[in-house]
């Protein structure tokens, strides 16, 4: 009988993260100070983030960074996650392609996010911090952070995008179950929130607004550090545990991916699965294709511009070199809340410029159609975010059907959709729609990018 | 570093289920016909259930029954499930006990139920059935059946207990996502449902009412078979894959359980983890203690009587020899919907009579307290049902703390609680209570047991 799942024993787990910055042919541009336009160093960032995270953020020298024992110990509660050959999906598509997925949805928190929440909270605790705060969209990151804070004995406060909290009430319950204080963003509890609500009382919130509020809380509260679930380099670094495992597991399966796919919000799950394989494109002459699947309604990779822009709505963050739609971009209320972000991470943005990867944009209905097919074949209901990766993988598998090529396609199933069932209900009832952004709208919000 | 998780590779998976009936010192009494009082044979049962399930139901000869290749192939999509050493929970309890749990919550459907849904649908398909129907409480079984039916190309219709559907709306969404037709029970779509609603318009439903409706649909619809998620012998048989894996995994950990614990509704997850270990009590002189954790509000094991009773509310089923509270017993609206059943399976009932296992009853608040501690230590939010097993395990671990014994405690984490977050919300808000049944109420409902 054909083997379906490939799992590493604890002794085989990777013990270091992979830092692609050390191997990139062109290093990412540095974050800069909005006023002085000077590059920021560790000291500049460390009043917001745990210092060790800032060191990792700017490290362009070390290709592998050891995972601390205390973090490794927590990883072992759920890692390795399975690599699965999707035979049933292949059959349904009648494709000669070999489709594999890395199943991060069996993490206890239901998504890959916990892979970075654990080290961020560990480093915060190590340097004497007592409180952490963050933003969250759909709530995958917030739930992971609430758990990680609880595990390392920290208090946590989470700003959740208002529209996502309304769409997925169970996620805030999960955060509270782990002991977090949860606030809908924009809120009246911060200066940034009040400003946004004053301008637009019905603002549904976005990752940009929630970041502004969390950063403000961190910078105005003693002993409190801000943590981030994506975008920044150190977050992607922590997520490379996914790809490093997958590399070993693909070897167990006797294959190597021709195509690697992940959905794309800020870049953390994409970088997590892609960077360890991209290393072999850079260093060993491999020719794997890397595809980031973004929503049609928030197309920064395919239709944004490479510029220095703020990471948040209010303009509190450093200026980051990114593919962006402008930090004032207000994404449509799609159910893939984790993908509603205006910009791409610094590493990703440089890799796109250098042609090492590319984006595709997926309409909402195509993503749900793909998610439903995946559920009914593989038995796992995917997060709406992950369904974008599935849709992109299905596109590739269908190309293989036409060309007859038996390509090896690997995608990251970043999370399950069990907290997103209202979205599936709406899809099954025919109540969902696509949201294509007009060129004019993008031109307009790009004006918010500082010159 | 200490190893936490023990996982079997696909080649190490058990390939046969364990049939404890072959080894029981006293065989279970047979099901009998309500009118004739004659024991029922395979032919009598096979107009309701798939025939192969009926053969397994009454098989007291074969100790191991091979798992069909087609079922094995589907098992491999998610098995083995991990055996986990709960170091963090042990630390929190400061107990010398070694606590292990078998993590069935990482099954794609979120609970152990799919282990029996797959073979039941496979056998139904094999004999030419086109439609299957069933009852479900919290919805774990219904979701598993909907998935299994979809996998084997069958149409499925599920009667879900009304109160549970209201408490956990996402579960019916999950069933619909897999293509099932879902109806709240009691409903006006069957004779049985109409009778119940006529007597009690506000009846919240129970597994007993839902079984009546599903059995009626199966017996009045051509090419339709009824499937059951617990209680019957063949269901417990299929679930022994859990304990057979756990046996190998405990050996990997170099330990053998002194105590085996599972929550108890009808007996399937209990039998699943317990029977393979109980075999060694019966045959090899082991002295493991087996504890079934039932809710205080539905205490058939600890306060019911051993009698021949109906398996459903309306009296459509054969008479089964069981510890029962009377088939008219209406359990309180606790959140552990899967444990709201008036009787115990035939094998379990005999094993209790013979002193091979025993029950404990857990108040609702103790179960949630245990579930919250488990979530905050082990990072997994348990199903309210499973929290009863956790509470019983904590009681045993606390006894060890007092006695200084380092007992090895193994419990089955039958499912996750991500669809039950409204229950956690209510618990955190202080809105839940205990429901202790009075002796008079039990005396009253026992009068519904036929003489």
PDB file of C-alpha atoms in Angstrom, chain A residues 80-288:
ATOM      1  CA  UNK A  80       7.053  17.330  13.473  1.00  0.00           C
ATOM      2  CA  UNK A  81       3.834  18.021  11.617  1.00  0.00           C
ATOM      3  CA  UNK A  82       3.014  15.457   8.927  1.00  0.00           C
ATOM      4  CA  UNK A  83       3.970  15.768   5.281  1.00  0.00           C
ATOM      5  CA  UNK A  84       1.050  14.213   3.399  1.00  0.00           C
ATOM      6  CA  UNK A  85       0.774  12.949  -0.174  1.00  0.00           C
ATOM      7  CA  UNK A  86      -2.685  14.106  -1.332  1.00  0.00           C
ATOM      8  CA  UNK A  87      -3.604  11.015  -3.338  1.00  0.00           C
ATOM      9  CA  UNK A  88      -7.347  11.644  -3.019  1.00  0.00           C
ATOM     10  CA  UNK A  89      -7.013  15.207  -4.325  1.00  0.00           C
ATOM     11  CA  UNK A  90      -4.819  13.979  -7.193  1.00  0.00           C
ATOM     12  CA  UNK A  91      -7.482  11.398  -8.090  1.00  0.00           C
ATOM     13  CA  UNK A  92     -10.229  14.000  -8.038  1.00  0.00           C
ATOM     14  CA  UNK A  93      -8.194  16.267 -10.346  1.00  0.00           C
ATOM     15  CA  UNK A  94      -7.042  13.374 -12.541  1.00  0.00           C
ATOM     16  CA  UNK A  95      -3.634  14.966 -12.668  1.00  0.00           C
ATOM     17  CA  UNK A  96      -0.279  13.249 -13.195  1.00  0.00           C
ATOM     18  CA  UNK A  97       1.199  15.730 -10.682  1.00  0.00           C
ATOM     19  CA  UNK A  98       2.344  14.490  -7.271  1.00  0.00           C
ATOM     20  CA  UNK A  99       0.743  16.800  -4.722  1.00  0.00           C
ATOM     21  CA  UNK A 100       2.161  16.987  -1.195  1.00  0.00           C
ATOM     22  CA  UNK A 101       1.096  19.223   1.644  1.00  0.00           C
ATOM     23  CA  UNK A 102       2.753  20.049   4.925  1.00  0.00           C
ATOM     24  CA  UNK A 103      -0.025  19.827   7.496  1.00  0.00           C
ATOM     25  CA  UNK A 104       0.494  22.676   9.981  1.00  0.00           C
ATOM     26  CA  UNK A 105      -3.227  22.501  10.823  1.00  0.00           C
ATOM     27  CA  UNK A 106      -2.582  19.767  13.387  1.00  0.00           C
ATOM     28  CA  UNK A 107      -0.650  22.191  15.545  1.00  0.00           C
ATOM     29  CA  UNK A 108      -2.516  22.554  18.861  1.00  0.00           C
ATOM     30  CA  UNK A 109      -3.444  26.130  17.993  1.00  0.00           C
ATOM     31  CA  UNK A 110      -4.602  25.157  14.536  1.00  0.00           C
ATOM     32  CA  UNK A 111      -2.010  27.000  12.467  1.00  0.00           C
ATOM     33  CA  UNK A 112       1.680  27.556  11.865  1.00  0.00           C
ATOM     34  CA  UNK A 113       1.636  30.774  13.926  1.00  0.00           C
ATOM     35  CA  UNK A 114       2.673  29.092  17.170  1.00  0.00           C
ATOM     36  CA  UNK A 115       6.094  28.327  15.644  1.00  0.00           C
ATOM     37  CA  UNK A 116       7.058  31.980  16.057  1.00  0.00           C
ATOM     38  CA  UNK A 117       4.864  32.850  19.060  1.00  0.00           C
ATOM     39  CA  UNK A 118       6.896  30.459  21.211  1.00  0.00           C
ATOM     40  CA  UNK A 119      10.357  31.925  20.526  1.00  0.00           C
ATOM     41  CA  UNK A 120       9.107  35.517  20.661  1.00  0.00           C
ATOM     42  CA  UNK A 121       7.569  34.938  24.101  1.00  0.00           C
ATOM     43  CA  UNK A 122      10.614  32.976  25.229  1.00  0.00           C
ATOM     44  CA  UNK A 123      12.999  35.796  24.291  1.00  0.00           C
ATOM     45  CA  UNK A 124      10.664  38.372  25.889  1.00  0.00           C
ATOM     46  CA  UNK A 125      10.597  36.381  29.120  1.00  0.00           C
ATOM     47  CA  UNK A 126      14.388  35.936  29.051  1.00  0.00           C
ATOM     48  CA  UNK A 127      14.969  39.672  29.065  1.00  0.00           C
ATOM     49  CA  UNK A 128      12.599  40.254  31.986  1.00  0.00           C
ATOM     50  CA  UNK A 129       9.479  41.375  30.141  1.00  0.00           C
ATOM     51  CA  UNK A 130       6.200  40.677  31.970  1.00  0.00           C
ATOM     52  CA  UNK A 131       3.649  41.646  29.283  1.00  0.00           C
ATOM     53  CA  UNK A 132       3.362  41.124  25.557  1.00  0.00           C
ATOM     54  CA  UNK A 133       0.943  42.619  23.086  1.00  0.00           C
ATOM     55  CA  UNK A 134       0.125  42.030  19.470  1.00  0.00           C
ATOM     56  CA  UNK A 135      -2.344  42.411  16.640  1.00  0.00           C
ATOM     57  CA  UNK A 136      -4.292  39.615  14.999  1.00  0.00           C
ATOM     58  CA  UNK A 137      -6.541  39.293  11.961  1.00  0.00           C
ATOM     59  CA  UNK A 138      -8.495  36.066  11.763  1.00  0.00           C
ATOM     60  CA  UNK A 139      -7.077  35.291  15.196  1.00  0.00           C
ATOM     61  CA  UNK A 140      -4.670  32.485  14.350  1.00  0.00           C
ATOM     62  CA  UNK A 141      -1.707  34.569  15.455  1.00  0.00           C
ATOM     63  CA  UNK A 142      -3.481  35.988  18.496  1.00  0.00           C
ATOM     64  CA  UNK A 143      -4.453  32.506  19.682  1.00  0.00           C
ATOM     65  CA  UNK A 144      -0.896  31.272  19.214  1.00  0.00           C
ATOM     66  CA  UNK A 145       0.509  34.250  21.091  1.00  0.00           C
ATOM     67  CA  UNK A 146      -2.009  33.852  23.941  1.00  0.00           C
ATOM     68  CA  UNK A 147      -0.943  30.215  24.317  1.00  0.00           C
ATOM     69  CA  UNK A 148       2.780  30.955  24.104  1.00  0.00           C
ATOM     70  CA  UNK A 149       2.463  33.786  26.647  1.00  0.00           C
ATOM     71  CA  UNK A 150       0.617  31.430  28.986  1.00  0.00           C
ATOM     72  CA  UNK A 151       3.303  28.760  28.555  1.00  0.00           C
ATOM     73  CA  UNK A 152       6.112  31.175  29.471  1.00  0.00           C
ATOM     74  CA  UNK A 153       4.175  32.957  32.237  1.00  0.00           C
ATOM     75  CA  UNK A 154       3.569  36.295  30.493  1.00  0.00           C
ATOM     76  CA  UNK A 155       0.413  38.435  30.430  1.00  0.00           C
ATOM     77  CA  UNK A 156      -0.901  39.054  26.925  1.00  0.00           C
ATOM     78  CA  UNK A 157      -3.116  41.687  25.304  1.00  0.00           C
ATOM     79  CA  UNK A 158      -4.359  41.182  21.754  1.00  0.00           C
ATOM     80  CA  UNK A 159      -5.919  43.695  19.339  1.00  0.00           C
ATOM     81  CA  UNK A 160      -8.087  41.763  16.930  1.00  0.00           C
ATOM     82  CA  UNK A 161      -9.322  43.225  13.617  1.00  0.00           C
ATOM     83  CA  UNK A 162     -12.959  44.154  14.316  1.00  0.00           C
ATOM     84  CA  UNK A 163     -14.484  42.557  11.229  1.00  0.00           C
ATOM     85  CA  UNK A 164     -12.604  39.294  11.847  1.00  0.00           C
ATOM     86  CA  UNK A 165     -13.752  39.169  15.479  1.00  0.00           C
ATOM     87  CA  UNK A 166     -17.329  39.486  14.286  1.00  0.00           C
ATOM     88  CA  UNK A 167     -16.870  36.837  11.593  1.00  0.00           C
ATOM     89  CA  UNK A 168     -15.122  34.316  13.887  1.00  0.00           C
ATOM     90  CA  UNK A 169     -16.231  34.826  17.498  1.00  0.00           C
ATOM     91  CA  UNK A 170     -14.717  31.515  18.621  1.00  0.00           C
ATOM     92  CA  UNK A 171     -11.182  32.767  18.004  1.00  0.00           C
ATOM     93  CA  UNK A 172     -11.472  35.434  20.680  1.00  0.00           C
ATOM     94  CA  UNK A 173     -12.913  32.775  23.005  1.00  0.00           C
ATOM     95  CA  UNK A 174      -9.817  30.682  22.336  1.00  0.00           C
ATOM     96  CA  UNK A 175      -7.560  33.609  23.200  1.00  0.00           C
ATOM     97  CA  UNK A 176      -9.481  34.234  26.418  1.00  0.00           C
ATOM     98  CA  UNK A 177      -9.306  30.528  27.276  1.00  0.00           C
ATOM     99  CA  UNK A 178      -5.534  30.908  27.227  1.00  0.00           C
ATOM    100  CA  UNK A 179      -5.831  33.973  29.441  1.00  0.00           C
ATOM    101  CA  UNK A 180      -5.405  36.854  26.981  1.00  0.00           C
ATOM    102  CA  UNK A 181      -7.179  40.210  27.132  1.00  0.00           C
ATOM    103  CA  UNK A 182      -8.774  40.770  23.702  1.00  0.00           C
ATOM    104  CA  UNK A 183      -9.907  44.098  22.194  1.00  0.00           C
ATOM    105  CA  UNK A 184     -11.547  44.742  18.812  1.00  0.00           C
ATOM    106  CA  UNK A 185      -9.545  47.135  16.605  1.00  0.00           C
ATOM    107  CA  UNK A 186      -9.970  49.969  15.879  1.00  0.00           C
ATOM    108  CA  UNK A 187     -10.852  50.668  19.509  1.00  0.00           C
ATOM    109  CA  UNK A 188     -11.186  53.728  21.724  1.00  0.00           C
ATOM    110  CA  UNK A 189      -8.448  52.393  24.022  1.00  0.00           C
ATOM    111  CA  UNK A 190      -5.559  53.963  22.088  1.00  0.00           C
ATOM    112  CA  UNK A 191      -4.782  57.285  20.468  1.00  0.00           C
ATOM    113  CA  UNK A 192      -4.340  55.534  17.115  1.00  0.00           C
ATOM    114  CA  UNK A 193      -7.688  53.765  17.418  1.00  0.00           C
ATOM    115  CA  UNK A 194      -9.488  56.974  18.352  1.00  0.00           C
ATOM    116  CA  UNK A 195      -7.978  58.771  15.357  1.00  0.00           C
ATOM    117  CA  UNK A 196      -9.082  56.039  12.968  1.00  0.00           C
ATOM    118  CA  UNK A 197     -12.609  55.877  14.396  1.00  0.00           C
ATOM    119  CA  UNK A 198     -12.885  59.650  14.248  1.00  0.00           C
ATOM    120  CA  UNK A 199     -11.982  59.611  10.555  1.00  0.00           C
ATOM    121  CA  UNK A 200     -14.152  56.594   9.754  1.00  0.00           C
ATOM    122  CA  UNK A 201     -16.604  55.446  12.458  1.00  0.00           C
ATOM    123  CA  UNK A 202     -17.459  52.271  10.519  1.00  0.00           C
ATOM    124  CA  UNK A 203     -13.863  51.227   9.822  1.00  0.00           C
ATOM    125  CA  UNK A 204     -13.921  47.391   9.834  1.00  0.00           C
ATOM    126  CA  UNK A 205     -10.338  47.268  11.040  1.00  0.00           C
ATOM    127  CA  UNK A 206      -7.328  45.780   9.284  1.00  0.00           C
ATOM    128  CA  UNK A 207      -4.009  44.357  10.345  1.00  0.00           C
ATOM    129  CA  UNK A 208      -2.690  47.886   9.810  1.00  0.00           C
ATOM    130  CA  UNK A 209      -5.020  49.420  12.386  1.00  0.00           C
ATOM    131  CA  UNK A 210      -4.456  46.649  14.916  1.00  0.00           C
ATOM    132  CA  UNK A 211      -0.667  46.935  14.614  1.00  0.00           C
ATOM    133  CA  UNK A 212      -0.895  50.670  15.323  1.00  0.00           C
ATOM    134  CA  UNK A 213      -2.848  50.037  18.513  1.00  0.00           C
ATOM    135  CA  UNK A 214      -0.618  47.225  19.758  1.00  0.00           C
ATOM    136  CA  UNK A 215       2.579  49.173  19.062  1.00  0.00           C
ATOM    137  CA  UNK A 216       1.132  52.144  20.938  1.00  0.00           C
ATOM    138  CA  UNK A 217       0.287  49.933  23.931  1.00  0.00           C
ATOM    139  CA  UNK A 218       3.782  48.419  23.929  1.00  0.00           C
ATOM    140  CA  UNK A 219       5.539  51.801  23.780  1.00  0.00           C
ATOM    141  CA  UNK A 220       3.371  53.337  26.511  1.00  0.00           C
ATOM    142  CA  UNK A 221       3.343  50.398  28.967  1.00  0.00           C
ATOM    143  CA  UNK A 222       6.298  49.531  31.217  1.00  0.00           C
ATOM    144  CA  UNK A 223       7.835  46.078  30.778  1.00  0.00           C
ATOM    145  CA  UNK A 224       5.705  45.369  27.718  1.00  0.00           C
ATOM    146  CA  UNK A 225       7.025  44.208  24.362  1.00  0.00           C
ATOM    147  CA  UNK A 226       5.308  44.059  21.028  1.00  0.00           C
ATOM    148  CA  UNK A 227       5.249  40.822  19.040  1.00  0.00           C
ATOM    149  CA  UNK A 228       4.332  40.359  15.417  1.00  0.00           C
ATOM    150  CA  UNK A 229       2.893  37.348  13.599  1.00  0.00           C
ATOM    151  CA  UNK A 230       4.325  37.972  10.140  1.00  0.00           C
ATOM    152  CA  UNK A 231       6.035  40.509   7.833  1.00  0.00           C
ATOM    153  CA  UNK A 232       9.314  40.836   9.759  1.00  0.00           C
ATOM    154  CA  UNK A 233      12.432  38.815   9.022  1.00  0.00           C
ATOM    155  CA  UNK A 234      12.704  37.104  12.415  1.00  0.00           C
ATOM    156  CA  UNK A 235       9.138  35.789  12.141  1.00  0.00           C
ATOM    157  CA  UNK A 236       9.876  34.145   8.820  1.00  0.00           C
ATOM    158  CA  UNK A 237      13.094  32.808  10.331  1.00  0.00           C
ATOM    159  CA  UNK A 238      11.209  30.977  13.103  1.00  0.00           C
ATOM    160  CA  UNK A 239       8.778  29.538  10.568  1.00  0.00           C
ATOM    161  CA  UNK A 240      11.567  27.849   8.601  1.00  0.00           C
ATOM    162  CA  UNK A 241      11.154  24.892  10.949  1.00  0.00           C
ATOM    163  CA  UNK A 242       8.282  24.011   8.557  1.00  0.00           C
ATOM    164  CA  UNK A 243      10.427  23.857   5.434  1.00  0.00           C
ATOM    165  CA  UNK A 244      13.393  22.261   7.165  1.00  0.00           C
ATOM    166  CA  UNK A 245      11.144  19.423   8.315  1.00  0.00           C
ATOM    167  CA  UNK A 246       9.505  19.227   4.899  1.00  0.00           C
ATOM    168  CA  UNK A 247      12.938  18.914   3.266  1.00  0.00           C
ATOM    169  CA  UNK A 248      13.684  15.798   5.329  1.00  0.00           C
ATOM    170  CA  UNK A 249      10.186  14.435   4.795  1.00  0.00           C
ATOM    171  CA  UNK A 250      10.319  14.914   1.013  1.00  0.00           C
ATOM    172  CA  UNK A 251      13.543  12.928   1.110  1.00  0.00           C
ATOM    173  CA  UNK A 252      11.688  10.161   2.988  1.00  0.00           C
ATOM    174  CA  UNK A 253       9.165  10.212   0.129  1.00  0.00           C
ATOM    175  CA  UNK A 254      12.046  10.033  -2.348  1.00  0.00           C
ATOM    176  CA  UNK A 255      11.067  13.258  -4.120  1.00  0.00           C
ATOM    177  CA  UNK A 256      12.052  16.924  -4.407  1.00  0.00           C
ATOM    178  CA  UNK A 257       9.526  19.683  -5.148  1.00  0.00           C
ATOM    179  CA  UNK A 258       9.359  21.311  -8.579  1.00  0.00           C
ATOM    180  CA  UNK A 259       6.906  23.867  -7.213  1.00  0.00           C
ATOM    181  CA  UNK A 260       6.507  25.207  -3.657  1.00  0.00           C
ATOM    182  CA  UNK A 261       3.327  27.146  -2.815  1.00  0.00           C
ATOM    183  CA  UNK A 262       1.972  28.965   0.226  1.00  0.00           C
ATOM    184  CA  UNK A 263      -0.695  31.560   0.813  1.00  0.00           C
ATOM    185  CA  UNK A 264       0.547  35.067   1.436  1.00  0.00           C
ATOM    186  CA  UNK A 265      -0.462  37.680   4.011  1.00  0.00           C
ATOM    187  CA  UNK A 266       2.767  39.119   5.362  1.00  0.00           C
ATOM    188  CA  UNK A 267       4.974  36.231   4.323  1.00  0.00           C
ATOM    189  CA  UNK A 268       5.643  34.121   7.405  1.00  0.00           C
ATOM    190  CA  UNK A 269       4.095  30.819   6.352  1.00  0.00           C
ATOM    191  CA  UNK A 270       5.373  31.344   2.833  1.00  0.00           C
ATOM    192  CA  UNK A 271       8.925  31.991   3.999  1.00  0.00           C
ATOM    193  CA  UNK A 272       8.574  29.116   6.456  1.00  0.00           C
ATOM    194  CA  UNK A 273       8.035  26.488   3.822  1.00  0.00           C
ATOM    195  CA  UNK A 274       9.869  28.158   0.910  1.00  0.00           C
ATOM    196  CA  UNK A 275      13.207  29.471   2.221  1.00  0.00           C
ATOM    197  CA  UNK A 276      14.823  26.108   3.080  1.00  0.00           C
ATOM    198  CA  UNK A 277      14.111  24.912  -0.473  1.00  0.00           C
ATOM    199  CA  UNK A 278      15.033  28.272  -2.028  1.00  0.00           C
ATOM    200  CA  UNK A 279      18.454  27.866  -0.428  1.00  0.00           C
ATOM    201  CA  UNK A 280      19.108  25.046  -2.872  1.00  0.00           C
ATOM    202  CA  UNK A 281      18.077  27.242  -5.806  1.00  0.00           C
ATOM    203  CA  UNK A 282      20.577  29.862  -4.635  1.00  0.00           C
ATOM    204  CA  UNK A 283      23.427  27.529  -3.669  1.00  0.00           C
ATOM    205  CA  UNK A 284      22.950  24.175  -5.406  1.00  0.00           C
ATOM    206  CA  UNK A 285      21.502  24.991  -8.801  1.00  0.00           C
ATOM    207  CA  UNK A 286      18.008  23.648  -8.099  1.00  0.00           C
ATOM    208  CA  UNK A 287      15.238  25.193 -10.220  1.00  0.00           C
ATOM    209  CA  UNK A 288      12.179  24.942  -7.978  1.00  0.00           C
TER     210      UNK A 288
END
